Coordinates of C-alpha atoms in Angstrom, one line a residue:
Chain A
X1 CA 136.5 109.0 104.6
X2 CA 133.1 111.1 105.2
X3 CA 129.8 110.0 107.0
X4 CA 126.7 110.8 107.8
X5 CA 123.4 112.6 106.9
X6 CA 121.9 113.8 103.9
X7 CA 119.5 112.2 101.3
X8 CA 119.1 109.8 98.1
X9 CA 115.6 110.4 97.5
X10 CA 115.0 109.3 94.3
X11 CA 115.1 112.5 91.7
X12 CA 111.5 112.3 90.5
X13 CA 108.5 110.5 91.8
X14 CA 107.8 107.3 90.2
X15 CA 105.4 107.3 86.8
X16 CA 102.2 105.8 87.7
X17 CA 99.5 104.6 85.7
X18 CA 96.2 106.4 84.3
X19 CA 95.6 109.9 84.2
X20 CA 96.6 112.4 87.0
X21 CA 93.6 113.6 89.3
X22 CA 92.4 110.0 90.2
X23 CA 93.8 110.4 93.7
X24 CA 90.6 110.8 96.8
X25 CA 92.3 110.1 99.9
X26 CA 95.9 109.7 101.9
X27 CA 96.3 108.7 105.5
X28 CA 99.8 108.2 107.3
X29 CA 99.3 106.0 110.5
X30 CA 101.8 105.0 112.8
X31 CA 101.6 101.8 115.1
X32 CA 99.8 103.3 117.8
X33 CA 97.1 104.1 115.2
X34 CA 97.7 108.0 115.2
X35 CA 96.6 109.6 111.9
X36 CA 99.4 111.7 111.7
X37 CA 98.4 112.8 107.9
X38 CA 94.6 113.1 106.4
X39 CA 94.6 114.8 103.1
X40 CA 91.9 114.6 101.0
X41 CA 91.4 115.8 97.2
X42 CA 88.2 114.5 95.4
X43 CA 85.8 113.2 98.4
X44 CA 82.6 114.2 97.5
X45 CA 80.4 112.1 100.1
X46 CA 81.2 112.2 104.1
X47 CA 79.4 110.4 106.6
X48 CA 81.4 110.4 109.3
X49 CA 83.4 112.9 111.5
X50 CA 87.3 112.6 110.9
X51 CA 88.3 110.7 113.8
X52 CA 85.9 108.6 113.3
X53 CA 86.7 107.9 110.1
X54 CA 90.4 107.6 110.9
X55 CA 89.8 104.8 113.2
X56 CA 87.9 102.7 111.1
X57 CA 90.4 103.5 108.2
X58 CA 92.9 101.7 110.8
X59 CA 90.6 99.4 112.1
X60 CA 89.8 98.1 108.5
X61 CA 93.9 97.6 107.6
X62 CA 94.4 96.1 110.5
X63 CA 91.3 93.5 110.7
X64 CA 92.6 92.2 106.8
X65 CA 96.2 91.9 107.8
X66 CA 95.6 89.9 109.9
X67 CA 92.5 87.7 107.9
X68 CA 94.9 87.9 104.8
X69 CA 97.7 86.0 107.4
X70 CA 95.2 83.6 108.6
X71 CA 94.0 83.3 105.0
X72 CA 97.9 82.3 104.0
X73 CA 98.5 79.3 102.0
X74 CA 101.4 78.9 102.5
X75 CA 102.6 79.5 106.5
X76 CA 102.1 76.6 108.8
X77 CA 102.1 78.1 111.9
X78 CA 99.7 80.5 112.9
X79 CA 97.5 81.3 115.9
X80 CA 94.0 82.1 115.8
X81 CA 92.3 84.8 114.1
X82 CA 92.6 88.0 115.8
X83 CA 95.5 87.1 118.2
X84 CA 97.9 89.4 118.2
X85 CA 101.0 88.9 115.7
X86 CA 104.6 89.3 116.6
X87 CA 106.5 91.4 114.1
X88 CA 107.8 89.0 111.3
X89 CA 104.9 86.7 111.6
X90 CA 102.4 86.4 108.8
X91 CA 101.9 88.5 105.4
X92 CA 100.1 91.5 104.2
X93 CA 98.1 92.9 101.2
X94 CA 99.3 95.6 99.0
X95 CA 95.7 96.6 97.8
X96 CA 92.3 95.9 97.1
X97 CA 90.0 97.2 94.7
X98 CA 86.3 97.7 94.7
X99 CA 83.8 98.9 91.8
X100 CA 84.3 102.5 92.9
X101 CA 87.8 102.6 94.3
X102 CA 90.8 101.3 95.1
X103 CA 93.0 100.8 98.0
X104 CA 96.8 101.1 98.0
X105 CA 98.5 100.0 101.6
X106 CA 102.3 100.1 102.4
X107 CA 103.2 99.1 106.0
X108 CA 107.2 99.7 107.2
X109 CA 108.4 97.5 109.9
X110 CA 108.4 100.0 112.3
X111 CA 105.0 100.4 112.0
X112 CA 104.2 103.1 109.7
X113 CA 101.5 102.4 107.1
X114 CA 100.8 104.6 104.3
X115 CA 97.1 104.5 102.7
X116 CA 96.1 105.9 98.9
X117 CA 92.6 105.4 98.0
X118 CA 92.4 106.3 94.5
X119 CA 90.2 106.0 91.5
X120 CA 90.1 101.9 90.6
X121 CA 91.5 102.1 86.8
X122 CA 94.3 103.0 88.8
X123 CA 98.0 100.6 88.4
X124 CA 100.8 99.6 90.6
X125 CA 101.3 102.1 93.8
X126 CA 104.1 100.3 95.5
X127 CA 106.7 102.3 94.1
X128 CA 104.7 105.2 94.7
X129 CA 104.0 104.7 98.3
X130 CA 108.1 104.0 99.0
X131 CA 108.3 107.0 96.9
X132 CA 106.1 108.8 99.9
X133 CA 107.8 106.9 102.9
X134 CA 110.7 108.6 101.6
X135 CA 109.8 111.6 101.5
X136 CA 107.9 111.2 105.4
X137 CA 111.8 110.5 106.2
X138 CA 113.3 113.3 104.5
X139 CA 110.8 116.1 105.9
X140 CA 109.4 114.2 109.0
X141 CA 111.3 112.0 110.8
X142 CA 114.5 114.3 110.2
X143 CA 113.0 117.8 111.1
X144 CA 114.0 118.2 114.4
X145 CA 111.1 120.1 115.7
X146 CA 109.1 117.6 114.5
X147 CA 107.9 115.1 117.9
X148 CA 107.7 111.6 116.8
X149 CA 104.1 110.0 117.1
X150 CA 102.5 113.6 117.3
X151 CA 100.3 114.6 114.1
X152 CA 101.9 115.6 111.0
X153 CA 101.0 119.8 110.7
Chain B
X1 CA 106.2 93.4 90.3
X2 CA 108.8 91.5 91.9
X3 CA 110.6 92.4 95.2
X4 CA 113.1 95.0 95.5
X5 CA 116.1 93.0 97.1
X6 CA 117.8 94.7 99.9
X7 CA 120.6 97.3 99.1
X8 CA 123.6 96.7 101.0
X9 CA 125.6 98.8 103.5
X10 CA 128.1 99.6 101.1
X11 CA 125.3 100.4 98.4
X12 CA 123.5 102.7 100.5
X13 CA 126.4 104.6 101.8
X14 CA 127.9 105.5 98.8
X15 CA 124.9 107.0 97.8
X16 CA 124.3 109.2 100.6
X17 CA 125.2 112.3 101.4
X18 CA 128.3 112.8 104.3
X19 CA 130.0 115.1 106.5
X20 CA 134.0 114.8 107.0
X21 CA 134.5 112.1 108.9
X22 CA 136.8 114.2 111.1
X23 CA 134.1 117.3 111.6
X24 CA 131.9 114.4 113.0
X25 CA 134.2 112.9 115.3
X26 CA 135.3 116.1 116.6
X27 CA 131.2 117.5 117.1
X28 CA 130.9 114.1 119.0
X29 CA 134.0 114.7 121.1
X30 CA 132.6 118.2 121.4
X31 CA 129.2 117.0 123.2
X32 CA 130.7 114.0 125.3
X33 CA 132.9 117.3 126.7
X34 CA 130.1 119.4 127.2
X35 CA 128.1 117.0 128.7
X36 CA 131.0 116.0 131.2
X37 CA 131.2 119.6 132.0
X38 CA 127.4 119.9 132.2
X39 CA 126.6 117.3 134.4
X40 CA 129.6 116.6 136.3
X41 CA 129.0 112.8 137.4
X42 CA 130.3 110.5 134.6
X43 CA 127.0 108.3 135.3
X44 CA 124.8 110.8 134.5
X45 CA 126.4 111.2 131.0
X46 CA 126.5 107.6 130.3
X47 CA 122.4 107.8 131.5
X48 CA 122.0 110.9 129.0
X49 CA 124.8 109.7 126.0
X50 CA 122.2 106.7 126.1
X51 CA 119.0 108.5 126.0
X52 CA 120.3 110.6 123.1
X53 CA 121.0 107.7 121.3
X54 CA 117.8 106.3 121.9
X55 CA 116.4 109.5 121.1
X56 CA 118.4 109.1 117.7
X57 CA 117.5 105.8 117.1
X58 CA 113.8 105.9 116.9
X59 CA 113.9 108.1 114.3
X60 CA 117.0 106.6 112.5
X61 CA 114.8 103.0 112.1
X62 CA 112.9 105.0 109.0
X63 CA 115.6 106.5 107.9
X64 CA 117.2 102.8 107.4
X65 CA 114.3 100.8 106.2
X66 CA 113.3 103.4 103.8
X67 CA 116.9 103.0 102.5
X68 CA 117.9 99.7 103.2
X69 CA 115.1 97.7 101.2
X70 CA 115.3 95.7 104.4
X71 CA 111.9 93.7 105.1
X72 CA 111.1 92.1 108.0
X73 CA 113.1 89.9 109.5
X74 CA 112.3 86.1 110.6
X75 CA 114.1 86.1 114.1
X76 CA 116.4 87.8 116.3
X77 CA 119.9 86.4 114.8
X78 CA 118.8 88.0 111.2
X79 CA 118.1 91.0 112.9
X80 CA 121.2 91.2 114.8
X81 CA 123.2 90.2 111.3
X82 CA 121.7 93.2 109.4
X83 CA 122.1 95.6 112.0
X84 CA 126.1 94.5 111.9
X85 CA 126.5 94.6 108.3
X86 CA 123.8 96.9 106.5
X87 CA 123.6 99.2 109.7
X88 CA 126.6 100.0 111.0
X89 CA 128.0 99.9 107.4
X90 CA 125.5 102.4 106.5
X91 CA 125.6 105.2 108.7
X92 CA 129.0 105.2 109.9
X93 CA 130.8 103.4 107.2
X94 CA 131.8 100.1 109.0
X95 CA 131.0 96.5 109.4
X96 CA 130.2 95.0 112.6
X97 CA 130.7 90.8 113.8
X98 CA 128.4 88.7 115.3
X99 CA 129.9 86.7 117.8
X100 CA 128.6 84.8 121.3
X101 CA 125.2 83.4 120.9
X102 CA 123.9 81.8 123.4
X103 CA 121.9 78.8 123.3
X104 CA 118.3 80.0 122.8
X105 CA 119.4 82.9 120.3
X106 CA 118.4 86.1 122.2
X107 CA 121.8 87.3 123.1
X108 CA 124.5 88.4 121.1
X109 CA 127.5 90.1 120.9
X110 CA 128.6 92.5 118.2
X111 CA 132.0 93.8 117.7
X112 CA 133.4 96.6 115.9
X113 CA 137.0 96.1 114.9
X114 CA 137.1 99.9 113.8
X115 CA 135.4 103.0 115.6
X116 CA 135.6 106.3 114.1
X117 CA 134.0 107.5 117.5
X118 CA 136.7 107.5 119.2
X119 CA 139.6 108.8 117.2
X120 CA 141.7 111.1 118.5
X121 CA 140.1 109.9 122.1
X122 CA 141.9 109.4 125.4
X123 CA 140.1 108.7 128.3
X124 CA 141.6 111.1 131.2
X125 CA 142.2 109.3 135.2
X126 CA 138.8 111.4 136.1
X127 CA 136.3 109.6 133.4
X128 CA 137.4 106.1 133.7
X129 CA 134.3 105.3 134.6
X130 CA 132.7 106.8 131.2
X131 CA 131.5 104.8 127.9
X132 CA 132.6 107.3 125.7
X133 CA 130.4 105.6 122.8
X134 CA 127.2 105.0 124.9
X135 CA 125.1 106.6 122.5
X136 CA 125.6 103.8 120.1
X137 CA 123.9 101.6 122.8
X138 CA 121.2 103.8 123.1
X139 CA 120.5 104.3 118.9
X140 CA 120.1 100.6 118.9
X141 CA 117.8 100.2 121.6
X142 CA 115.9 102.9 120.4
X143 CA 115.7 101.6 116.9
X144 CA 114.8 98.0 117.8
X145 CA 112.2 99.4 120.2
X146 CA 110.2 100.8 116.9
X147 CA 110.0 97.3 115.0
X148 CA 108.9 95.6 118.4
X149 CA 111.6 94.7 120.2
X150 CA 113.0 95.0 123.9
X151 CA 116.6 95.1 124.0
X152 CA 119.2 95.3 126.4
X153 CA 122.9 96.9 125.4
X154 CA 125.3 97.0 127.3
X155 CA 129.6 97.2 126.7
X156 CA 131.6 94.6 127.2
X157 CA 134.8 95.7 125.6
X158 CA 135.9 99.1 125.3
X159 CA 139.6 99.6 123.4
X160 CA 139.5 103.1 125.4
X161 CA 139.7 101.3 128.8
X162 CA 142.6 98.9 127.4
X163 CA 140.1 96.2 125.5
X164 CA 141.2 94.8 122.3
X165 CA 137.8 95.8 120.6
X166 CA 134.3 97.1 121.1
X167 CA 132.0 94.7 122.0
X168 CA 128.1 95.2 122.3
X169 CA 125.5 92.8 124.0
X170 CA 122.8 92.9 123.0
X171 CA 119.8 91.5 124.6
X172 CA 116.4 90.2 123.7
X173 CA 114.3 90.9 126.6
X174 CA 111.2 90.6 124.4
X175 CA 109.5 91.0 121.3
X176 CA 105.9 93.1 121.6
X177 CA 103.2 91.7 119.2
X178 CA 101.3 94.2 117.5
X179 CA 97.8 95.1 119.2
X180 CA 94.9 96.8 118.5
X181 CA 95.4 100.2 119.7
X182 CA 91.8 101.3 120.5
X183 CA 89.7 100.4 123.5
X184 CA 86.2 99.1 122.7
X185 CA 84.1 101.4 124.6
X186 CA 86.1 104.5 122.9

């Protein structure tokens, strides 16, 4: 009998959609609403400074979990808007899209959400976004010098 | 897209990469030694077998959901269910029971039939006082401390002090609802 360890990441990322080069933005959160990863590829216009920016990111996500949970059809319980949830309670979005862009979201039970904002012709990122969350396991959470809940270098 | 059902225990672990189970109970023996050499009081390495384990087990809650498919659970006895049969199956090969509810659901016990902790383990007269697998508590404290909840886990049943099985409470103290992390005036 053996144990332990080592990985199943899935041999190649999954296929996406559209063209390659549509991707603008990724942000890795955690629960305390650390940006432990910015990276950025095709974002021509800035406004703000990146904190700020990573805190309205968050702010955003978090503000239309919970609207899309008071929103639900389908739960009968719920409290009022903006209460705090407990884990397990309510549903969330997977994206949204807007004229310019669009907005792929992936949040693990432990708190971890995972944001692509790519161009909007772009398809399906679920399996994309598990693909990523995979990998933050492999090379993250399982690199021993890494500290948990400190930024991503 | 429809959703990805859970992978089981067994699923998961045969997919995985392991070390001999021997080299890994022997490496575990190996620290529980050191640390009783180390720190001399048998407390104080049931204290720091547990805060490894906790130290463990918040970053082992990725490492399962990532695998496990597992989405969030509805209440306490679900959670308590998967951890017996999709967590302990997946990282150390076997299945867990859930036994001794009490009446509001929040405690529980689980018991392992089968520990490959502990073989070739004898407790000497000097450690009697030691739970040789306290990091096990500690990993599942630690883990169910990331997804928001409070636990308590303490031994009941030890087979190395003469028990008939292992037995784990587990506690809810209490589940944390997700806040908003920033202050206004930030």
């Amino acid at each position: 009998m053996q144990f332990f360890g080592g990985s199943d990441i899935s041999p190649s990322p999954p296929v996406t959609t559209g063209s390659g080069d549509n991707g603008h933005m990724m942000y890795i959160f955690n629960r305390n609403g650390v940006c432990l990863l910015y990276r950025e590829w095709n974002r021509p216009l800035k406004t703000l400074d990146a904190q700020q920016d990573h805190k309205l990111m968050f702010g955003l996500l978090f503000s239309l979990k919970s609207f899309t949970a008071k929103m639900d059809p389908t739960s009968v319980e719920k409290g009022n808007l903006g209460l705090p949830q407990l884990p397990g309670q309510g549903c969330s979005f997977h994206s949204f899209r807007t004229n310019t862009y669009k907005l792929s979201f992936m949040e693990s039970p432990s708190g971890i959400k995972i944001i692509l904002v790519t161009s909007p012709k772009t398809g399906d990122l679920r399996e994309s976004l598990k693909y990523i969350y995979n990998l933050y396991v492999e090379y993250v959470v399982k690199n021993p010098l890494y500290t948990p809940g400190t930024p991503i270098r | 897209m429809a959703p990805i059902a859970p992978r089981s225990g067994d699923a998961v672990f045969a997919n995985v990469e392991r070390v001999n189970a021997e080299l890994f109970t022997l490496t575990y023996g190996a620290i529980v030694r050191q640390l009783l050499t180390d720190l001399e009081e048998v407390e104080e390495v049931n204290k720091q077998l547990d805060q490894m384990g906790y130290n463990i087990g918040i970053r082992l809650i990725d490492e399962f959901l990532a695998k496990s498919n597992v989405s969030r659970c509805v209440d306490f006895k679900e959670t308590a269910e998967v951890i017996a049969k999709v967590g302990f199956k997946m990282f150390l090969g076997v299945s867990a029971s859930v036994t001794n509810w009490d009446a509001d659901g929040t405690c529980c016990s689980l018991i392992l039939e089968d520990n490959p902790l502990v073989d070739f383990v004898e407790l000497p007269d000097t450690c009697q006082g030691l739970y040789y697998c306290n990091v096990l508590s500690g990993v599942i404290r630690g883990a169910l401390e990331m997804v928001s909840m409070k636990t308590e886990v303490t031994w009941v049943r030890d087979m190395l002090r003469g028990d008939d099985a292992y037995e784990l409470k587990v506690k809810l103290l209490k589940q944390v609802p997700e806040e908003y992390p920033y202050k206004d005036d930030e």
